[in-house]
Coordinates of C-alpha atoms in Angstrom, one line a residue:
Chain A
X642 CA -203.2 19.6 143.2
X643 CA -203.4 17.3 140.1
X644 CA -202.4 20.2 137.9
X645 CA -198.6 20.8 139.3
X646 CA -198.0 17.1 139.8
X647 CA -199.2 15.6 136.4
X648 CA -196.8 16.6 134.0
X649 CA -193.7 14.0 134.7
X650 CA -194.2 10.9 135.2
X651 CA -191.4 10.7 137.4
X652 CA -193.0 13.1 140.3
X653 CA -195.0 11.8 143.0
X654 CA -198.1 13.8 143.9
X655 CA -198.0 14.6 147.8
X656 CA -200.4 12.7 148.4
X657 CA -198.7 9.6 146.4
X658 CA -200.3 9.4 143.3
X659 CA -198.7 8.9 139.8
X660 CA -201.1 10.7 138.1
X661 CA -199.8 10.1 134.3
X662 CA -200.2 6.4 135.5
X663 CA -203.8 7.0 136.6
X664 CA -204.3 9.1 133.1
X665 CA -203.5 6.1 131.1
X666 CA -205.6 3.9 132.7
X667 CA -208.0 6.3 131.5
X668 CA -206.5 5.9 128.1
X669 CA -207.4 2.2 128.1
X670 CA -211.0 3.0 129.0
X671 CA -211.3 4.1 125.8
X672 CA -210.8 1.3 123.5
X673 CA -213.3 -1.2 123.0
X674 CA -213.9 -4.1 125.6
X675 CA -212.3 -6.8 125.7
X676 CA -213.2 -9.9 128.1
X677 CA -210.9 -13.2 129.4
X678 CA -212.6 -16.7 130.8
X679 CA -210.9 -19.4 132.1
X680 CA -212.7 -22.8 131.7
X681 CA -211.7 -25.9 132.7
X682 CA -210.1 -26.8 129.4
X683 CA -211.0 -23.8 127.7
X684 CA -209.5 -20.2 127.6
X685 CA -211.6 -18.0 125.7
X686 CA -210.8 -14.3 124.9
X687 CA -213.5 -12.2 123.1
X688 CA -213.5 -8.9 122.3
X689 CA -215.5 -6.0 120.7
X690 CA -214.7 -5.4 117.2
X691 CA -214.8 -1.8 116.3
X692 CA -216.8 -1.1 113.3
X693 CA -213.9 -0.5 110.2
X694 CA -214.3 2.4 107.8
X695 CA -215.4 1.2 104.2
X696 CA -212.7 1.7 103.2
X697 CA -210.4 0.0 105.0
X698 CA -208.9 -3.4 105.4
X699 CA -210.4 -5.0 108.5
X700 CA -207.7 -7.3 108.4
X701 CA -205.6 -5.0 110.2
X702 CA -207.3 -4.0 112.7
X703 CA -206.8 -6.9 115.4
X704 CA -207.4 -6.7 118.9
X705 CA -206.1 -10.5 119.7
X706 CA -202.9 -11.7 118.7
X707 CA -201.0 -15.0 119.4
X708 CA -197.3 -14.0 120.6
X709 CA -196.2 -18.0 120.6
X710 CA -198.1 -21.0 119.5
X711 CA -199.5 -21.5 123.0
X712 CA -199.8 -18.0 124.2
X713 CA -201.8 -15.3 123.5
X714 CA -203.2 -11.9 124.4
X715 CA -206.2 -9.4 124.0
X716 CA -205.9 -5.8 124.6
X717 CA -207.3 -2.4 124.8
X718 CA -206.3 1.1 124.6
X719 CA -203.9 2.7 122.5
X720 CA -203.8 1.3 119.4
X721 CA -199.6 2.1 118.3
X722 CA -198.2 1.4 122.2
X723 CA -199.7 -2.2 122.0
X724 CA -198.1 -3.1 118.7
X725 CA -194.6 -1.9 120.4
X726 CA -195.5 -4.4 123.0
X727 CA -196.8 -7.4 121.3
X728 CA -193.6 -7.1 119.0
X729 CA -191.3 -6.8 122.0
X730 CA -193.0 -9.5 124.0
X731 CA -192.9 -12.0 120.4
X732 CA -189.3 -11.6 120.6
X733 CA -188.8 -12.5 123.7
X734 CA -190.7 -15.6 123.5
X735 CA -188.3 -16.6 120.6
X736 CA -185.6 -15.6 122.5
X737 CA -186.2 -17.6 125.8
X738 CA -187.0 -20.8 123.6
X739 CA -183.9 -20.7 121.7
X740 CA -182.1 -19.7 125.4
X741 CA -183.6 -22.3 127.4
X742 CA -184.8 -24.8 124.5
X743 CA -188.1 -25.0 126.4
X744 CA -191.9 -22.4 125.8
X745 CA -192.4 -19.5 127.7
X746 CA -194.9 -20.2 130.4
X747 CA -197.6 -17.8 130.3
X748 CA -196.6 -16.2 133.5
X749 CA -192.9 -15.8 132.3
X750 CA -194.0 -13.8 129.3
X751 CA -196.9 -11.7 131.8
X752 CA -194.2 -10.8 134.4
X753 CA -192.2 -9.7 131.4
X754 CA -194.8 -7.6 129.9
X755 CA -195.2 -6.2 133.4
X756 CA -192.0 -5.6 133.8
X757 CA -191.5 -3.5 130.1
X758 CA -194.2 -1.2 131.1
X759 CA -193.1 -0.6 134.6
X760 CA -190.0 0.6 133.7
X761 CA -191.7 3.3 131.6
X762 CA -193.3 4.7 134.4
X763 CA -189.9 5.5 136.3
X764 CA -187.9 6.6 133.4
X765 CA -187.6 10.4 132.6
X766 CA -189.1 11.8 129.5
X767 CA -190.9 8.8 128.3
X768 CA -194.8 8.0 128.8
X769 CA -196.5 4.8 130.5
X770 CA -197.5 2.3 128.1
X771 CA -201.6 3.0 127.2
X772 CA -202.6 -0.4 127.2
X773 CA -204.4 -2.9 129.2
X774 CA -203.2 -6.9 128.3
X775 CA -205.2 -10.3 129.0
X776 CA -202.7 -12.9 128.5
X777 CA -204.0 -16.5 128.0
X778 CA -202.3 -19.8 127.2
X779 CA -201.6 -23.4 128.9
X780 CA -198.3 -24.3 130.3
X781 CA -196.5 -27.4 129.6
X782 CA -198.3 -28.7 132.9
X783 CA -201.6 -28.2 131.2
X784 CA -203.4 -25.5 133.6
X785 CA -204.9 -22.8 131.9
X786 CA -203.9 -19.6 132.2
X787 CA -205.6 -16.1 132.7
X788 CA -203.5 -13.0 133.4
X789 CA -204.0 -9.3 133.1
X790 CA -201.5 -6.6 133.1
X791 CA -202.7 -2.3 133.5
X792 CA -200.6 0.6 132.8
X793 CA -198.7 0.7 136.0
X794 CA -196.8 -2.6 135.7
X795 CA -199.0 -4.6 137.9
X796 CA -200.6 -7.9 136.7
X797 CA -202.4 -10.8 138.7
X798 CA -204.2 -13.7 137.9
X799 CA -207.4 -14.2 136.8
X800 CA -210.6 -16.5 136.6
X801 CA -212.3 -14.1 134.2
X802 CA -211.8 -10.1 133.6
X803 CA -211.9 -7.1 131.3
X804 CA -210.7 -4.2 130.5
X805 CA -211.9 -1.7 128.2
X806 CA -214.8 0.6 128.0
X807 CA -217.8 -0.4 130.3
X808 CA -215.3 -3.0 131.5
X809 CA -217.0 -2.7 135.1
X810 CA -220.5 -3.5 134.0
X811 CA -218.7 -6.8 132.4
X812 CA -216.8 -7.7 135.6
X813 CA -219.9 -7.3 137.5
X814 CA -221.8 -9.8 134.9
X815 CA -219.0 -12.1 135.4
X816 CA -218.7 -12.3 139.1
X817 CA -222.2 -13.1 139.0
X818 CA -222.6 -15.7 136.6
X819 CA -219.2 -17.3 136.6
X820 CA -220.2 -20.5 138.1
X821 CA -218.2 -23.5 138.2
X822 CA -221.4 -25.2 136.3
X823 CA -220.7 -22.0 133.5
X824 CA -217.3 -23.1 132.7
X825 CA -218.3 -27.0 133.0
X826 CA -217.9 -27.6 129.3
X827 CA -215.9 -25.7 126.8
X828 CA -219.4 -24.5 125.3
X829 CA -220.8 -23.0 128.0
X830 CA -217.3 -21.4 128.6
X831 CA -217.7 -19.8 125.3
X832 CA -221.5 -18.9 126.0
X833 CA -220.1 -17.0 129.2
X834 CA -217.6 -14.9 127.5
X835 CA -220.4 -13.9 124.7
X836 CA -223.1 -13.2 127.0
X837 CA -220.7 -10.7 128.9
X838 CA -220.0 -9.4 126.0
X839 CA -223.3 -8.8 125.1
X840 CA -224.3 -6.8 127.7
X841 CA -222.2 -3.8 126.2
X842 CA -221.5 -4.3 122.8
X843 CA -223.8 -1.9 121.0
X844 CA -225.0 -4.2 117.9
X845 CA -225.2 -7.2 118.6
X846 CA -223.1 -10.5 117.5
X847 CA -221.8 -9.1 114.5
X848 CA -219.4 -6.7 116.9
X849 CA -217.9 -9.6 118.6
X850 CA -214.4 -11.3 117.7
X851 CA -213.9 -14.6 119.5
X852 CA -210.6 -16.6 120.3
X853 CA -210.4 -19.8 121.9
X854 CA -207.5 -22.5 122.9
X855 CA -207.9 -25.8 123.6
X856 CA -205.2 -27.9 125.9
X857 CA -202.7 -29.1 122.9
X858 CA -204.4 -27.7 120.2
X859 CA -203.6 -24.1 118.2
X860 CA -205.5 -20.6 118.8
X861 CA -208.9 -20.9 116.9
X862 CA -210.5 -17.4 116.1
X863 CA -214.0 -17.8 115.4
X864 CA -215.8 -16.7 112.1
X865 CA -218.5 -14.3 112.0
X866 CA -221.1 -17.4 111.3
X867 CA -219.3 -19.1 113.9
X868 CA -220.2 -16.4 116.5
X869 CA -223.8 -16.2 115.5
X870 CA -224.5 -19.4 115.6
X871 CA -223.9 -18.8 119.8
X872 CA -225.2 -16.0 119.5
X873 CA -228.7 -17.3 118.2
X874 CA -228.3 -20.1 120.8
X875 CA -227.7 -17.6 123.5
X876 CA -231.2 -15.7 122.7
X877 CA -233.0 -18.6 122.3
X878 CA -232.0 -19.8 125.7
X879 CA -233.4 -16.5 127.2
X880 CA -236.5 -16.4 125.7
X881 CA -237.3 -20.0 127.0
X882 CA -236.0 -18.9 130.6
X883 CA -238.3 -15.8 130.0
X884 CA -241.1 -18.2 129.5
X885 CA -240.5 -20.7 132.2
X886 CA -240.4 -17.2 134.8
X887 CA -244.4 -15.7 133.3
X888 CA -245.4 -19.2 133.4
X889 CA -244.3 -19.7 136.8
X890 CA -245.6 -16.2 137.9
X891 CA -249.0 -17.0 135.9
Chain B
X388 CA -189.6 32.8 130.0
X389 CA -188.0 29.8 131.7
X390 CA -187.6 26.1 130.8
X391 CA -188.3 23.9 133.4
X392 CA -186.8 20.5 134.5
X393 CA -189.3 18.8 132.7
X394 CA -189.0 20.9 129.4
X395 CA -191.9 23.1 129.9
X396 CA -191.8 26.8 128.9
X397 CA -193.5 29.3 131.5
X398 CA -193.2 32.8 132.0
X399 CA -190.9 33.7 134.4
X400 CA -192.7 36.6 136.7
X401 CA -190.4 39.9 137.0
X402 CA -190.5 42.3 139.9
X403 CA -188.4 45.0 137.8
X404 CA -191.9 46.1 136.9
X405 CA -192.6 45.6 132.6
X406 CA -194.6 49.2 132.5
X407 CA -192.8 50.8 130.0
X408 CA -193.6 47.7 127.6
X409 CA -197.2 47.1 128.6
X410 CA -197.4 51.2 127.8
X411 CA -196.1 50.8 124.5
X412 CA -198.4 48.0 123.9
X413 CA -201.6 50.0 125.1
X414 CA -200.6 52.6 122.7
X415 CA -200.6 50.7 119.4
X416 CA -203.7 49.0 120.1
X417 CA -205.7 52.7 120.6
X418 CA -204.8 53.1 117.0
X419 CA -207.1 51.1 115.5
X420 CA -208.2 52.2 112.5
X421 CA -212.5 52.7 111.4
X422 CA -211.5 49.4 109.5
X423 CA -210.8 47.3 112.4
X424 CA -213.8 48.8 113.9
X425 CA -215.9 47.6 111.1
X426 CA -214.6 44.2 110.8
X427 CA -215.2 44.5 114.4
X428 CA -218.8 45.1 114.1
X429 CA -219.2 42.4 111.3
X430 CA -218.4 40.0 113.2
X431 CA -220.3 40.9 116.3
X432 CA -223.6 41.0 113.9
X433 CA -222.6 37.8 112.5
X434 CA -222.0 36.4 115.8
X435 CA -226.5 37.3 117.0
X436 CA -228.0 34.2 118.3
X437 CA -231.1 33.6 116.2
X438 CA -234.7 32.6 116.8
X439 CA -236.1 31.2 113.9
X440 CA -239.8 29.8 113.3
X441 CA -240.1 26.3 112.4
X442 CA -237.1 25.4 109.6
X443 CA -237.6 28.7 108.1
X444 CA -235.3 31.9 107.8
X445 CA -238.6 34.1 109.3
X446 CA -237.7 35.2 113.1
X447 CA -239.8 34.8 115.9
X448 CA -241.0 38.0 116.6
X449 CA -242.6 37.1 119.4
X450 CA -240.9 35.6 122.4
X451 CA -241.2 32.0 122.2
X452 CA -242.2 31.6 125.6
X453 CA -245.4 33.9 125.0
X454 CA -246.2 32.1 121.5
X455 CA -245.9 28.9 123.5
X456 CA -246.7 28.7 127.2
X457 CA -245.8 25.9 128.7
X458 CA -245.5 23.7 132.3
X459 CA -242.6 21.4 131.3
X460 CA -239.0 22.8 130.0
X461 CA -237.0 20.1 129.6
X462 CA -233.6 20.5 128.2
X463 CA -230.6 18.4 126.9
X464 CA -226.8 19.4 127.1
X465 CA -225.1 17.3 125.2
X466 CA -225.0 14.1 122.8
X467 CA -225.8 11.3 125.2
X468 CA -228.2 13.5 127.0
X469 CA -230.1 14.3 123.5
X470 CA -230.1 10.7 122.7
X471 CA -231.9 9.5 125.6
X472 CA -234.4 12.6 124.7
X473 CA -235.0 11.3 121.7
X474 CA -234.8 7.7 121.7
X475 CA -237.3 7.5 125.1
X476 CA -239.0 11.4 125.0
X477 CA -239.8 12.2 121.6
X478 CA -240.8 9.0 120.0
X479 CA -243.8 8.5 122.3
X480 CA -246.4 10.8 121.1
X481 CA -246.0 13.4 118.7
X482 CA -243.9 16.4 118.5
X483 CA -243.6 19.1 116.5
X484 CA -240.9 21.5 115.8
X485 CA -241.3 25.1 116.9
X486 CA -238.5 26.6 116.2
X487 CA -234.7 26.4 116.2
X488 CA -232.0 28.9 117.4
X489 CA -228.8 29.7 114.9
X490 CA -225.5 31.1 116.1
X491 CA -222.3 31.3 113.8
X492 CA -219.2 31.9 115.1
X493 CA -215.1 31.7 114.1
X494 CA -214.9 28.4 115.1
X495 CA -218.0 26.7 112.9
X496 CA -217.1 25.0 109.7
X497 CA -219.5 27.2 107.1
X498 CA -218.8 30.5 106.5
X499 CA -222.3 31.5 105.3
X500 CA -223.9 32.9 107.8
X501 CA -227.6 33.0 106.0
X502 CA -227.8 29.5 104.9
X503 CA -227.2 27.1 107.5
X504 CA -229.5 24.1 107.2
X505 CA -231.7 23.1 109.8
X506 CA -229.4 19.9 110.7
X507 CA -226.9 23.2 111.5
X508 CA -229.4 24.2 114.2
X509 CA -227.5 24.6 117.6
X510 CA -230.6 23.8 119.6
X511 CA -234.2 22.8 118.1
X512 CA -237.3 23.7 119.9
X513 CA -240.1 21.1 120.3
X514 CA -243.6 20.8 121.4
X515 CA -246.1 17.8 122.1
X516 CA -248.6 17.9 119.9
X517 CA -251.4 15.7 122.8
X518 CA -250.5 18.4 125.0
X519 CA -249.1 21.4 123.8
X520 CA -248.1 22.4 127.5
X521 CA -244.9 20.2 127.5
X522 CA -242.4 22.0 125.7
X523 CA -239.1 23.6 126.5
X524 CA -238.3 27.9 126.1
X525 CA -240.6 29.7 128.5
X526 CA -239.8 31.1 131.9
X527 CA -243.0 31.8 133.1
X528 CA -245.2 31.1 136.4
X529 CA -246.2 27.0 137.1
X530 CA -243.5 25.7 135.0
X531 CA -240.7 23.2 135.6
X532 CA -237.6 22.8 133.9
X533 CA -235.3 19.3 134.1
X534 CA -231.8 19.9 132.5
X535 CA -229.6 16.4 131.2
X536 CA -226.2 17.0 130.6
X537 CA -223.2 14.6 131.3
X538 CA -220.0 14.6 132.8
X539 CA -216.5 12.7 132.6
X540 CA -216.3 10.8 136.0
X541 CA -212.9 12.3 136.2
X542 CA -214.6 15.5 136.8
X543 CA -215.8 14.3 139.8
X544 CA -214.2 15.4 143.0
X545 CA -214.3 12.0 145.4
X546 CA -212.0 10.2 148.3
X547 CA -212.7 7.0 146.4
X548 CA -210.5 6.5 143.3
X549 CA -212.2 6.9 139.9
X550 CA -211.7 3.1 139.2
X551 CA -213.8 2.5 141.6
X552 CA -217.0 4.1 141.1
X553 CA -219.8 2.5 139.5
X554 CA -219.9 5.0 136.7
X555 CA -222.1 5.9 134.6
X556 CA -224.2 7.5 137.7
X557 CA -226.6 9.8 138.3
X558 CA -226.5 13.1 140.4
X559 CA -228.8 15.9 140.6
X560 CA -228.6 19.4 142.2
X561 CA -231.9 21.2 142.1
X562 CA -233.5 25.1 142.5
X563 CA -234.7 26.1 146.0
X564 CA -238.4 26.3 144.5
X565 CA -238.5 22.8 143.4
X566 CA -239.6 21.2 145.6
X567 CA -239.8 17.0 144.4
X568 CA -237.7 14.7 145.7
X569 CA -234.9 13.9 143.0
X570 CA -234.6 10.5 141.4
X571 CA -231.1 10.1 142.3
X572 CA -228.5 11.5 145.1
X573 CA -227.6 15.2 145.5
X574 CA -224.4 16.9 144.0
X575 CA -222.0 16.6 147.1
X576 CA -219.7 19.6 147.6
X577 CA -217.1 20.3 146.2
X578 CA -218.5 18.9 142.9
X579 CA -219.5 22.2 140.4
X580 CA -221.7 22.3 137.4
X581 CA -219.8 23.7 134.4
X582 CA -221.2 26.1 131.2
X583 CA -224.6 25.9 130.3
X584 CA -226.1 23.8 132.7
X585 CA -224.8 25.9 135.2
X586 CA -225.9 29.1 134.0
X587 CA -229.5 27.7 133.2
X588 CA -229.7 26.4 136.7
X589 CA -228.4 30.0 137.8
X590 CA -231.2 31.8 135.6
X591 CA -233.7 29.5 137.8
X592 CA -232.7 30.1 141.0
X593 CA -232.7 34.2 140.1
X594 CA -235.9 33.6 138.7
X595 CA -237.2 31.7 140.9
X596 CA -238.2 29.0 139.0
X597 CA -238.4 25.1 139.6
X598 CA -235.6 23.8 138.1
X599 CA -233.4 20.3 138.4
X600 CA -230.3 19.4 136.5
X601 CA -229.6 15.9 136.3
X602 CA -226.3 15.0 135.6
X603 CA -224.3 11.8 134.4
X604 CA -220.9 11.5 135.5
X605 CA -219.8 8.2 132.8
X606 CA -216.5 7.4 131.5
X607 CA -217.6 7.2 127.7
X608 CA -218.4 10.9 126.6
X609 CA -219.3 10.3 123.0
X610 CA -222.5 8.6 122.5
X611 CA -222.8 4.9 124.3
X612 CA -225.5 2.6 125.1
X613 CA -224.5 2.4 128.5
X614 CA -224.6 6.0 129.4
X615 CA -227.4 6.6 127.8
X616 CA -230.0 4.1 129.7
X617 CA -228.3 5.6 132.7
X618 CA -230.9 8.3 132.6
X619 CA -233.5 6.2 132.8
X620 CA -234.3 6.5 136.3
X621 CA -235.3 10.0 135.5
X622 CA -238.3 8.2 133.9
X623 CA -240.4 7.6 136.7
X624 CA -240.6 10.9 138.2
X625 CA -243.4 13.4 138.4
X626 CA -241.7 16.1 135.5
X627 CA -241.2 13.1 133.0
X628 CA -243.7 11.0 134.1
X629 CA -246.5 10.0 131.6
X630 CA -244.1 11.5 128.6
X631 CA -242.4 8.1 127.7
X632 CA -244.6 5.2 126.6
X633 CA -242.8 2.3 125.7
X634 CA -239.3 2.0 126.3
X635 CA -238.8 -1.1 125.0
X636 CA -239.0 0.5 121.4
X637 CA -237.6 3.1 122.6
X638 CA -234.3 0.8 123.2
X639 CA -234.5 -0.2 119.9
X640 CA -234.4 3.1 118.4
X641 CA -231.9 4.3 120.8
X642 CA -229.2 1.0 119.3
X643 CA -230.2 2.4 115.7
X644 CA -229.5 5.4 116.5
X645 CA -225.6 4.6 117.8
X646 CA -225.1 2.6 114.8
X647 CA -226.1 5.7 112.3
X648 CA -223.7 7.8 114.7
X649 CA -220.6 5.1 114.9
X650 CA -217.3 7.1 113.6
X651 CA -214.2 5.0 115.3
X652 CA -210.6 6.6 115.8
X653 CA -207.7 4.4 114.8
X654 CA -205.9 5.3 117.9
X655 CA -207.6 3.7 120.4
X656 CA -208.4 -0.4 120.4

């Protein structure tokens, strides 16, 4: 069945699938993971760095981008459809500020990233969008704000997510540790997002980008010493937890 | 030929009947000429799977099953499947290489045929040095075989949507003489087992020999941590049993090892 209703993406399957929608949700599986947490005061977005050639300028290979001072996004999956939409959705914040003479809201710029890649999956000859988005910023009202957007044009709120390879396992991590005592401080917020990170990245700290915002303060990417330094907190927090549970058990 | 709607090309069947053309055709390829036939055979010769003894270019002459006799075959189908081999298996206790099997054909890289390196090796046969009875090539009475391969979880024929399983998971589908309970679920209809899996399993249930395939259905087919460890049930029953020793090095060895093999695409992020 999926073989004579995959080709288009304008033909339903008779059973009502879109399957080129469904195939580039499997494109996004395959770039690296990237997770979302909202905190209190905190939004944090890390990611999985992909190891660069030697040669190459690592530079340029970013998975987070800011697309407005207060606003900005994570992604995964294809690499060239997320540039297209991270320039589109930049201009668009420009072009509602100097409209309206007031920031885009985080939602705004969401529903319109939502909106971009729905109408690629109704228009003939053109493919969805590969890419999965986690939007972050505050508003002018000072909530934080988590979204994510999928291939089909659908996004929804979040308290914490990811998307990405093994994003499942990472979900699962977070829905059971994402307490409201995790997120009571803008630390521990932090710690969250690297310890769900760290149950898939393959090496370790030195494979993990971090981005944080603060209410009414700029994007902060973290340094490489900067995530380490949680990082060595991290493990030394669960080796003294793995010595409180054999004392207990002794 | 046709163009579809949606820009495709397919052959457009005709019922005016094409015999005169598919005669023509039959005719020009009878006349091949004794070159062809030689190329022909060339290739077929250079084409011969080979059994070689340990990383040298002597044959086995022997069958390896009668050099070695052995209770426990256990093989792995592809890269994920050989990593959790050799990251848990092979470093507890000591094995040895037997042999290795050489094939060429027009889609390998090298061209000579004589000189492929032992790295080139399309399969590599161990033993266990403690206890030479473990070892994998021999379809002979009282022995076992356990197949890993892996799957993409979109191969996998469900009512649930893809998104939704918790992949990577386990399934197994098993010989009528084997007669162990598996570790993990059965294969559920209308699921198949593809290539070489498949026709190992088939040689087993001919045979009549104990044989079970466990296969990983995961969304990450090239070599990850994640899909790896999912095999590790597989650990704790009666075939593998006793083979591993400590897995938490094994762990170790298995992150080194997907850090030697890391080669990223720029197209993905």
């Amino acid at each position: 069945m999926a073989s004579r209703y995959d080709r288009a993406i304008t033909v339903f399957s008779p059973d009502g699938h879109l399957f080129q929608v469904e195939y580039a949700q499997e494109a996004v599986k395959k770039g690296s993971t990237a997770v979302g947490i909202r905190g209190t005061n905190i939004v944090v977005l890390g990611v999985e760095k992909k190891s660069v050639a030697k040669l190459q300028d690592e530079r340029t290979v970013r998975k987070i981008c800011a697309l407005d001072d207060h606003v900005c996004m994570a992604f995964a999956g294809l690499t060239a459809d997320a540039r297209v939409v991270i320039n589109r959705a930049r201009v668009e914040c420009q072009s509602h500020k100097l409209t309206v003479e007031d920031p885009v809201t985080v939602e705004y710029i969401t529903r319109f990233i939502a909106t971009l890649k729905q109408k690629y999956t109704q228009s003939n000859g053109r493919r969805p969008f590969g890419i999965s988005a986690l939007i972050v910023g505050f508003d002018d009202d000072g909530i934080p704000r988590l979204y994510q957007t999928d291939p089909s044009g659908t996004y929804h709120a979040w308290k914490a997510n990811a998307i990405g390879r093994s994003a499942k396992t990472v979900r699962e991590f977070l829905e059971k540790n994402y307490t409201e005592d995790a997120i009571a401080s803008d630390n521990e917020a932090i710690k969250l997002a690297i310890k769900a990170l760290l149950e898939v990245v393959q090496s370790g700290g030195k494979n993990i980008e971090l981005a944080i915002r603060r209410r009414n303060q700029p994007l902060k990417m973290f340094s490489a010493k900067e995530v380490e330094l949680y990082v060595t907190e991290i493990e030394k927090e669960k080796e003294e937890a793995e010595k409180k549970k054999s004392k207990k058990s002794v | 030929m046709a163009a579809t709607f949606f820009g495709e090309v397919v052959k457009a069947p005709c019922r005016a009947g094409t015999e005169d053309e598919e005669e023509e055709e039959e005719e020009e390829g009878r006349r091949e000429t004794p070159e062809d036939r030689e190329v022909r055979q060339q290739l077929a010769r250079k084409r011969e799977v080979r059994l070689l003894r340990r990383q040298t270019k002597t044959s086995l002459e022997v069958s390896l099953l009668e050099k070695y006799p052995c209770s426990k075959f256990i093989i792995a189908i592809g890269n994920n499947a050989v990593a959790f081999l050799s990251s848990f298996v092979m470093n507890s206790g000591v094995w040895e290489e037997v042999g290795c099997a050489k094939l060429w054909n027009e889609w390998c890289r090298t061209a000579d045929t004589t000189h492929l390196s032992s790295t080139e090796a399309f399969c590599g046969f161990y033993h266990l040095k403690s206890n030479p009875s473990v070892f994998g090539s021999c379809p002979r009475k009282n022995m076992q075989i356990t197949i890993l391969t892996c799957r993409h979880v979109t191969d996998y024929k469900t009512l649930e949507s893809t998104g939704s399983l918790p992949s990577p998971f386990l399934k197994a589908l098993k010989t009528q003489n084997f007669k162990d309970p598996a570790c993990c679920p059965l294969l559920e209809q209308p699921n198949i087992v593809h290539d070489l899996p498949a026709a190992v399993l088939s040689y087993c249930q001919v045979w009549k020999i104990p044989a079970i395939l466990y296969l990983c259905y995961t969304d990450v087919m090239k070599l990850d941590l994640i899909t790896v460890e999912a095999f590790k049930p597989i650990l704790s029953t009666r075939s593998l049993k006793g083979l591993v020793k400590n897995i938490p090095q094994s762990t170790e060895i298995l992150k080194k090892l997907m850090t030697t093999n890391e080669i990223q695409s720029n197209i993905y992020t």
